[in-house]
């Protein structure tokens, strides 16, 4: 599956873990932070982020601009196959920005 997502300033994805789905994020606008299994990486325009199947992850946009990204999932994304989790280190990071 392929989708385009937009995160507003100070917005984030829900921290989640899809056990059997690999995800690929490609940032087309903005910059922010990506957490994958507890590790934080700063990401920006042109970054391609491969998230292994089963990895817990969350994306955060500190602003000031919108963040836009393409998200590709294989096999295709299914909400019922995704575990939604509490916020983790990526949103804790915003306290220090």
XYZ file of C-alpha atoms in Angstrom:
97
model
C 0.000 0.000 0.000
C 1.081 3.599 -0.562
C -0.288 6.679 1.175
C 0.630 10.329 1.582
C 0.483 11.655 5.136
C 0.663 15.167 6.563
C 1.671 15.967 10.129
C 0.956 19.474 11.426
C 3.503 21.302 13.576
C 3.716 19.601 17.003
C 1.866 16.618 15.499
C 2.837 12.987 15.612
C 1.805 9.597 14.390
C 0.453 7.176 16.965
C 3.284 5.024 18.256
C 2.594 1.587 16.840
C 3.974 -1.847 16.013
C 2.808 -3.810 12.971
C 4.094 -7.372 13.595
C 4.074 -8.541 9.993
C 4.375 -5.308 7.992
C 7.518 -3.540 6.825
C 7.099 0.236 6.399
C 9.027 2.731 4.306
C 8.736 6.504 4.919
C 9.963 9.054 2.377
C 9.877 12.673 3.592
C 8.874 15.251 0.996
C 8.431 18.294 3.267
C 9.480 19.381 6.755
C 11.732 17.782 9.322
C 11.346 16.021 12.624
C 12.164 12.972 14.696
C 11.607 9.289 14.040
C 11.773 6.701 16.813
C 12.336 3.075 15.832
C 12.552 0.579 18.706
C 13.638 3.288 21.159
C 16.303 4.866 18.922
C 15.772 8.475 17.802
C 16.874 9.835 14.448
C 16.441 13.331 13.065
C 14.792 13.146 9.622
C 14.130 15.676 6.867
C 13.305 16.234 3.209
C 14.634 13.432 1.010
C 15.224 10.984 3.844
C 14.120 7.422 3.195
C 13.401 5.455 6.364
C 12.999 1.680 6.332
C 11.125 0.360 9.372
C 11.417 -3.413 9.782
C 8.329 -5.551 10.366
C 7.572 -5.728 14.071
C 9.477 -2.543 14.972
C 7.813 -0.070 17.322
C 7.903 3.411 15.791
C 6.564 6.960 15.886
C 7.180 10.129 13.885
C 7.075 13.638 15.418
C 6.984 17.039 13.679
C 8.311 19.846 15.918
C 7.429 22.442 13.242
C 7.279 25.203 12.311
C 6.091 23.785 8.957
C 3.897 20.844 8.025
C 5.646 17.543 7.459
C 4.643 15.482 4.435
C 5.697 11.944 3.696
C 4.938 8.958 1.563
C 4.346 5.761 3.502
C 4.657 2.413 1.770
C 3.674 -0.791 3.583
C 4.360 -4.379 2.560
C 2.211 -6.341 2.834
C -0.462 -3.626 2.533
C -1.420 -1.793 5.730
C -4.365 -3.183 7.719
C -5.433 -1.398 10.891
C -6.464 -4.660 12.555
C -2.887 -5.964 12.159
C -1.334 -3.013 14.024
C -0.793 -2.655 17.774
C -1.257 0.950 18.963
C 1.016 1.912 21.872
C 1.620 4.721 24.355
C 3.896 7.608 23.406
C 7.583 6.869 23.703
C 10.928 8.654 23.440
C 10.136 10.654 20.311
C 7.529 12.755 22.135
C 9.708 12.956 25.237
C 12.316 14.523 22.939
C 10.069 17.542 22.253
C 10.600 18.735 25.820
C 14.255 19.286 24.903
C 13.741 21.007 21.522
